């Protein structure tokens, strides 16, 4: 599989908690609770500097349950943006589902609604889209639209790796930086050809 840029736009969708930042036992409601995982900010920089469009897609049931307000979420995302920009990276957007698990919506992963909205708004095909996550719902959501599942072994990734429901074509990396280095090498290889 060649993920190198070949004139087509490529999209990397990132789950947030457990991929970019340290998992917390409760929804993150304060910027002081948000701590980037080692190498994750450099990873976003590598991806964006290699020409990939990078966005976040996250289930945020803390909004629907009242544990997190929109103002608090925006403050957390403000801190995250600052760290990413300082590393030289860029996010092209943040999508989230605010609903609780019981809401039966189409946007909460593993349902495909949020991902379909992302690729529609960005005009990128599903086959040119990778979702990097640490949970089975992430893998199921991207597989449902015909994209590429990437499991990282941070967050709950090691537990997810043991599950039999993983899509057959799931790629596995130690962390986001490991995946980003692979993507960067592919982009550099394509540029040489």
PDB file of C-alpha atoms in Angstrom:
ATOM      1  CA  UNK A   1       0.000   0.000   0.000  1.00  0.00           C
ATOM      2  CA  UNK A   2       1.432   3.340  -1.053  1.00  0.00           C
ATOM      3  CA  UNK A   3       0.140   6.277   0.960  1.00  0.00           C
ATOM      4  CA  UNK A   4       2.483   8.709  -0.741  1.00  0.00           C
ATOM      5  CA  UNK A   5       1.048  11.889  -2.100  1.00  0.00           C
ATOM      6  CA  UNK A   6       0.464  11.494  -5.806  1.00  0.00           C
ATOM      7  CA  UNK A   7      -1.344  14.695  -6.666  1.00  0.00           C
ATOM      8  CA  UNK A   8      -4.423  13.597  -4.709  1.00  0.00           C
ATOM      9  CA  UNK A   9      -5.290  15.023  -1.340  1.00  0.00           C
ATOM     10  CA  UNK A  10      -4.939  12.532   1.489  1.00  0.00           C
ATOM     11  CA  UNK A  11      -6.826  12.803   4.758  1.00  0.00           C
ATOM     12  CA  UNK A  12      -5.721  11.675   8.202  1.00  0.00           C
ATOM     13  CA  UNK A  13      -8.516  11.652  10.786  1.00  0.00           C
ATOM     14  CA  UNK A  14      -7.310  11.446  14.372  1.00  0.00           C
ATOM     15  CA  UNK A  15      -9.204  10.311  17.407  1.00  0.00           C
ATOM     16  CA  UNK A  16      -8.182  12.693  20.216  1.00  0.00           C
ATOM     17  CA  UNK A  17      -8.047  10.975  23.607  1.00  0.00           C
ATOM     18  CA  UNK A  18      -5.483   8.180  23.703  1.00  0.00           C
ATOM     19  CA  UNK A  19      -3.982   9.200  20.339  1.00  0.00           C
ATOM     20  CA  UNK A  20      -2.994  12.861  20.748  1.00  0.00           C
ATOM     21  CA  UNK A  21      -3.290  13.181  24.499  1.00  0.00           C
ATOM     22  CA  UNK A  22      -3.166  11.118  27.663  1.00  0.00           C
ATOM     23  CA  UNK A  23      -6.454   9.375  28.473  1.00  0.00           C
ATOM     24  CA  UNK A  24      -8.234  10.621  31.577  1.00  0.00           C
ATOM     25  CA  UNK A  25     -10.769   8.656  33.669  1.00  0.00           C
ATOM     26  CA  UNK A  26     -13.407  11.376  33.127  1.00  0.00           C
ATOM     27  CA  UNK A  27     -14.088  13.624  30.124  1.00  0.00           C
ATOM     28  CA  UNK A  28     -11.494  16.399  29.899  1.00  0.00           C
ATOM     29  CA  UNK A  29     -13.210  19.611  30.978  1.00  0.00           C
ATOM     30  CA  UNK A  30     -10.245  21.829  31.821  1.00  0.00           C
ATOM     31  CA  UNK A  31      -7.146  22.672  29.749  1.00  0.00           C
ATOM     32  CA  UNK A  32      -4.988  21.699  32.739  1.00  0.00           C
ATOM     33  CA  UNK A  33      -6.253  18.109  32.326  1.00  0.00           C
ATOM     34  CA  UNK A  34      -5.092  17.946  28.688  1.00  0.00           C
ATOM     35  CA  UNK A  35      -1.553  16.556  28.309  1.00  0.00           C
ATOM     36  CA  UNK A  36      -0.111  15.581  24.909  1.00  0.00           C
ATOM     37  CA  UNK A  37       1.315  12.115  24.488  1.00  0.00           C
ATOM     38  CA  UNK A  38       5.071  12.071  23.830  1.00  0.00           C
ATOM     39  CA  UNK A  39       5.735  12.714  20.139  1.00  0.00           C
ATOM     40  CA  UNK A  40       2.114  13.356  19.207  1.00  0.00           C
ATOM     41  CA  UNK A  41       2.576  17.057  18.452  1.00  0.00           C
ATOM     42  CA  UNK A  42       5.605  16.304  16.262  1.00  0.00           C
ATOM     43  CA  UNK A  43       3.511  13.645  14.546  1.00  0.00           C
ATOM     44  CA  UNK A  44       0.853  16.175  13.534  1.00  0.00           C
ATOM     45  CA  UNK A  45       3.635  18.457  12.279  1.00  0.00           C
ATOM     46  CA  UNK A  46       5.180  15.637  10.208  1.00  0.00           C
ATOM     47  CA  UNK A  47       1.790  14.815   8.688  1.00  0.00           C
ATOM     48  CA  UNK A  48       0.871  18.381   7.773  1.00  0.00           C
ATOM     49  CA  UNK A  49       4.366  19.208   6.501  1.00  0.00           C
ATOM     50  CA  UNK A  50       4.169  16.091   4.307  1.00  0.00           C
ATOM     51  CA  UNK A  51       0.998  17.426   2.685  1.00  0.00           C
ATOM     52  CA  UNK A  52      -1.685  15.473   4.498  1.00  0.00           C
ATOM     53  CA  UNK A  53      -4.910  17.128   5.612  1.00  0.00           C
ATOM     54  CA  UNK A  54      -5.289  16.397   9.337  1.00  0.00           C
ATOM     55  CA  UNK A  55      -8.537  16.624  11.324  1.00  0.00           C
ATOM     56  CA  UNK A  56      -9.908  15.289  14.597  1.00  0.00           C
ATOM     57  CA  UNK A  57     -13.072  13.204  14.993  1.00  0.00           C
ATOM     58  CA  UNK A  58     -14.048  12.470  18.575  1.00  0.00           C
ATOM     59  CA  UNK A  59     -17.011  11.107  20.493  1.00  0.00           C
ATOM     60  CA  UNK A  60     -17.696  13.761  23.164  1.00  0.00           C
ATOM     61  CA  UNK A  61     -20.471  12.279  25.277  1.00  0.00           C
ATOM     62  CA  UNK A  62     -19.367  14.583  28.106  1.00  0.00           C
ATOM     63  CA  UNK A  63     -21.202  17.367  26.258  1.00  0.00           C
ATOM     64  CA  UNK A  64     -24.467  15.433  26.087  1.00  0.00           C
ATOM     65  CA  UNK A  65     -24.208  14.298  29.698  1.00  0.00           C
ATOM     66  CA  UNK A  66     -23.485  17.816  30.943  1.00  0.00           C
ATOM     67  CA  UNK A  67     -20.005  16.970  32.273  1.00  0.00           C
ATOM     68  CA  UNK A  68     -18.350  19.325  29.768  1.00  0.00           C
ATOM     69  CA  UNK A  69     -19.652  22.648  28.440  1.00  0.00           C
ATOM     70  CA  UNK A  70     -18.933  23.976  24.956  1.00  0.00           C
ATOM     71  CA  UNK A  71     -16.855  26.746  26.512  1.00  0.00           C
ATOM     72  CA  UNK A  72     -14.740  24.192  28.381  1.00  0.00           C
ATOM     73  CA  UNK A  73     -14.318  22.088  25.235  1.00  0.00           C
ATOM     74  CA  UNK A  74     -13.245  25.161  23.262  1.00  0.00           C
ATOM     75  CA  UNK A  75     -10.684  26.026  25.956  1.00  0.00           C
ATOM     76  CA  UNK A  76      -9.244  22.495  25.838  1.00  0.00           C
ATOM     77  CA  UNK A  77      -9.095  22.629  22.039  1.00  0.00           C
ATOM     78  CA  UNK A  78      -7.443  26.053  22.244  1.00  0.00           C
ATOM     79  CA  UNK A  79      -4.614  24.574  24.305  1.00  0.00           C
ATOM     80  CA  UNK A  80      -4.323  21.641  21.891  1.00  0.00           C
ATOM     81  CA  UNK A  81      -4.149  23.978  18.869  1.00  0.00           C
ATOM     82  CA  UNK A  82      -1.413  26.022  20.560  1.00  0.00           C
ATOM     83  CA  UNK A  83       0.724  22.927  21.169  1.00  0.00           C
ATOM     84  CA  UNK A  84       0.200  21.657  17.613  1.00  0.00           C
ATOM     85  CA  UNK A  85       1.058  25.026  16.061  1.00  0.00           C
ATOM     86  CA  UNK A  86       4.196  25.390  18.212  1.00  0.00           C
ATOM     87  CA  UNK A  87       5.358  22.023  16.862  1.00  0.00           C
ATOM     88  CA  UNK A  88       4.769  23.213  13.281  1.00  0.00           C
ATOM     89  CA  UNK A  89       1.538  21.306  12.668  1.00  0.00           C
ATOM     90  CA  UNK A  90      -1.946  22.304  11.612  1.00  0.00           C
ATOM     91  CA  UNK A  91      -5.440  20.931  12.084  1.00  0.00           C
ATOM     92  CA  UNK A  92      -7.927  21.519   9.277  1.00  0.00           C
ATOM     93  CA  UNK A  93     -10.878  20.958  11.581  1.00  0.00           C
ATOM     94  CA  UNK A  94     -12.321  19.294  14.646  1.00  0.00           C
ATOM     95  CA  UNK A  95     -15.499  17.232  14.445  1.00  0.00           C
ATOM     96  CA  UNK A  96     -17.210  15.718  17.446  1.00  0.00           C
ATOM     97  CA  UNK A  97     -20.384  13.918  18.373  1.00  0.00           C
ATOM     98  CA  UNK A  98     -21.907  15.508  21.490  1.00  0.00           C
ATOM     99  CA  UNK A  99     -24.425  12.717  22.062  1.00  0.00           C
ATOM    100  CA  UNK A 100     -24.413  10.091  24.792  1.00  0.00           C
ATOM    101  CA  UNK A 101     -24.241   6.383  23.967  1.00  0.00           C
ATOM    102  CA  UNK A 102     -28.010   6.043  24.369  1.00  0.00           C
ATOM    103  CA  UNK A 103     -28.858   8.743  21.804  1.00  0.00           C
ATOM    104  CA  UNK A 104     -28.946   6.395  18.780  1.00  0.00           C
ATOM    105  CA  UNK A 105     -27.449   9.081  16.524  1.00  0.00           C
ATOM    106  CA  UNK A 106     -25.597   8.475  13.253  1.00  0.00           C
ATOM    107  CA  UNK A 107     -22.597  10.638  14.150  1.00  0.00           C
ATOM    108  CA  UNK A 108     -21.260   8.724  17.158  1.00  0.00           C
ATOM    109  CA  UNK A 109     -18.502   6.299  16.183  1.00  0.00           C
ATOM    110  CA  UNK A 110     -18.797   3.432  15.230  1.00  0.00           C
ATOM    111  CA  UNK A 111     -21.614   4.912  13.149  1.00  0.00           C
ATOM    112  CA  UNK A 112     -20.218   6.485   9.960  1.00  0.00           C
ATOM    113  CA  UNK A 113     -22.109   9.803   9.954  1.00  0.00           C
ATOM    114  CA  UNK A 114     -19.339  12.015  11.338  1.00  0.00           C
ATOM    115  CA  UNK A 115     -16.736  10.567   8.978  1.00  0.00           C
ATOM    116  CA  UNK A 116     -19.043  10.884   5.976  1.00  0.00           C
ATOM    117  CA  UNK A 117     -19.587  14.535   6.875  1.00  0.00           C
ATOM    118  CA  UNK A 118     -15.826  15.116   7.066  1.00  0.00           C
ATOM    119  CA  UNK A 119     -15.003  13.620   3.675  1.00  0.00           C
ATOM    120  CA  UNK A 120     -17.986  15.374   2.096  1.00  0.00           C
ATOM    121  CA  UNK A 121     -17.013  18.799   3.449  1.00  0.00           C
ATOM    122  CA  UNK A 122     -13.340  18.356   2.561  1.00  0.00           C
ATOM    123  CA  UNK A 123     -14.058  16.768  -0.852  1.00  0.00           C
ATOM    124  CA  UNK A 124     -11.750  13.825  -0.202  1.00  0.00           C
ATOM    125  CA  UNK A 125     -12.600  10.254  -1.155  1.00  0.00           C
ATOM    126  CA  UNK A 126     -12.966   7.566   1.497  1.00  0.00           C
ATOM    127  CA  UNK A 127     -10.220   5.484  -0.112  1.00  0.00           C
ATOM    128  CA  UNK A 128      -7.832   8.430   0.439  1.00  0.00           C
ATOM    129  CA  UNK A 129      -8.707   8.585   4.139  1.00  0.00           C
ATOM    130  CA  UNK A 130      -7.041   7.019   7.186  1.00  0.00           C
ATOM    131  CA  UNK A 131      -8.400   7.114  10.721  1.00  0.00           C
ATOM    132  CA  UNK A 132      -5.866   6.771  13.522  1.00  0.00           C
ATOM    133  CA  UNK A 133      -7.466   5.634  16.746  1.00  0.00           C
ATOM    134  CA  UNK A 134      -7.025   3.529  19.842  1.00  0.00           C
ATOM    135  CA  UNK A 135     -10.500   1.992  20.029  1.00  0.00           C
ATOM    136  CA  UNK A 136     -12.591  -0.547  18.164  1.00  0.00           C
ATOM    137  CA  UNK A 137     -15.248   2.083  17.387  1.00  0.00           C
ATOM    138  CA  UNK A 138     -12.663   4.102  15.458  1.00  0.00           C
ATOM    139  CA  UNK A 139     -11.673   1.079  13.384  1.00  0.00           C
ATOM    140  CA  UNK A 140     -15.282   0.097  12.702  1.00  0.00           C
ATOM    141  CA  UNK A 141     -16.297   3.628  11.681  1.00  0.00           C
ATOM    142  CA  UNK A 142     -13.542   4.077   9.093  1.00  0.00           C
ATOM    143  CA  UNK A 143     -14.022   0.554   7.735  1.00  0.00           C
ATOM    144  CA  UNK A 144     -17.748   1.283   7.295  1.00  0.00           C
ATOM    145  CA  UNK A 145     -16.990   4.080   4.814  1.00  0.00           C
ATOM    146  CA  UNK A 146     -14.255   2.211   2.933  1.00  0.00           C
ATOM    147  CA  UNK A 147     -11.320   4.066   4.490  1.00  0.00           C
ATOM    148  CA  UNK A 148      -8.181   2.723   6.118  1.00  0.00           C
ATOM    149  CA  UNK A 149      -8.127   1.814   9.847  1.00  0.00           C
ATOM    150  CA  UNK A 150      -4.930   2.535  11.785  1.00  0.00           C
ATOM    151  CA  UNK A 151      -4.659   1.342  15.383  1.00  0.00           C
ATOM    152  CA  UNK A 152      -2.102   2.893  17.711  1.00  0.00           C
ATOM    153  CA  UNK A 153      -1.062   1.086  20.880  1.00  0.00           C
ATOM    154  CA  UNK A 154      -1.416   4.144  23.100  1.00  0.00           C
ATOM    155  CA  UNK A 155      -4.538   4.878  25.146  1.00  0.00           C
ATOM    156  CA  UNK A 156      -6.633   1.714  25.036  1.00  0.00           C
ATOM    157  CA  UNK A 157      -4.941   0.464  21.849  1.00  0.00           C
ATOM    158  CA  UNK A 158      -3.253  -2.570  23.424  1.00  0.00           C
ATOM    159  CA  UNK A 159      -6.617  -3.823  24.700  1.00  0.00           C
ATOM    160  CA  UNK A 160      -8.243  -3.094  21.328  1.00  0.00           C
ATOM    161  CA  UNK A 161      -5.562  -5.113  19.523  1.00  0.00           C
ATOM    162  CA  UNK A 162      -6.761  -8.241  21.351  1.00  0.00           C
ATOM    163  CA  UNK A 163     -10.322  -7.925  19.995  1.00  0.00           C
ATOM    164  CA  UNK A 164     -11.494 -10.223  17.230  1.00  0.00           C
ATOM    165  CA  UNK A 165     -13.709  -7.528  15.662  1.00  0.00           C
ATOM    166  CA  UNK A 166     -10.802  -5.532  14.218  1.00  0.00           C
ATOM    167  CA  UNK A 167     -11.202  -5.005  10.465  1.00  0.00           C
ATOM    168  CA  UNK A 168      -8.862  -7.289   8.515  1.00  0.00           C
ATOM    169  CA  UNK A 169      -6.930  -4.420   6.925  1.00  0.00           C
ATOM    170  CA  UNK A 170      -6.159  -2.630  10.207  1.00  0.00           C
ATOM    171  CA  UNK A 171      -2.612  -1.291  10.304  1.00  0.00           C
ATOM    172  CA  UNK A 172      -0.952  -1.234  13.733  1.00  0.00           C
ATOM    173  CA  UNK A 173       1.675   1.240  14.959  1.00  0.00           C
ATOM    174  CA  UNK A 174       3.220   1.860  18.374  1.00  0.00           C
ATOM    175  CA  UNK A 175       1.936   5.435  18.468  1.00  0.00           C
ATOM    176  CA  UNK A 176       0.957   8.384  16.296  1.00  0.00           C
ATOM    177  CA  UNK A 177       4.579   9.413  15.789  1.00  0.00           C
ATOM    178  CA  UNK A 178       5.446   5.941  14.470  1.00  0.00           C
ATOM    179  CA  UNK A 179       2.591   6.198  11.943  1.00  0.00           C
ATOM    180  CA  UNK A 180       3.533   9.780  10.994  1.00  0.00           C
ATOM    181  CA  UNK A 181       7.138   8.752  10.322  1.00  0.00           C
ATOM    182  CA  UNK A 182       5.855   6.040   7.983  1.00  0.00           C
ATOM    183  CA  UNK A 183       3.645   8.582   6.171  1.00  0.00           C
ATOM    184  CA  UNK A 184       6.493  11.073   5.908  1.00  0.00           C
ATOM    185  CA  UNK A 185       8.819   8.436   4.451  1.00  0.00           C
ATOM    186  CA  UNK A 186       6.153   7.520   1.892  1.00  0.00           C
ATOM    187  CA  UNK A 187       5.701  11.176   0.910  1.00  0.00           C
ATOM    188  CA  UNK A 188       9.472  11.668   0.560  1.00  0.00           C
ATOM    189  CA  UNK A 189       9.753   8.523  -1.538  1.00  0.00           C
ATOM    190  CA  UNK A 190       6.980   9.729  -3.855  1.00  0.00           C
ATOM    191  CA  UNK A 191       8.673  13.122  -4.222  1.00  0.00           C
ATOM    192  CA  UNK A 192      11.870  11.410  -5.388  1.00  0.00           C
ATOM    193  CA  UNK A 193      10.062   9.407  -8.082  1.00  0.00           C
TER     194      UNK A 193
END
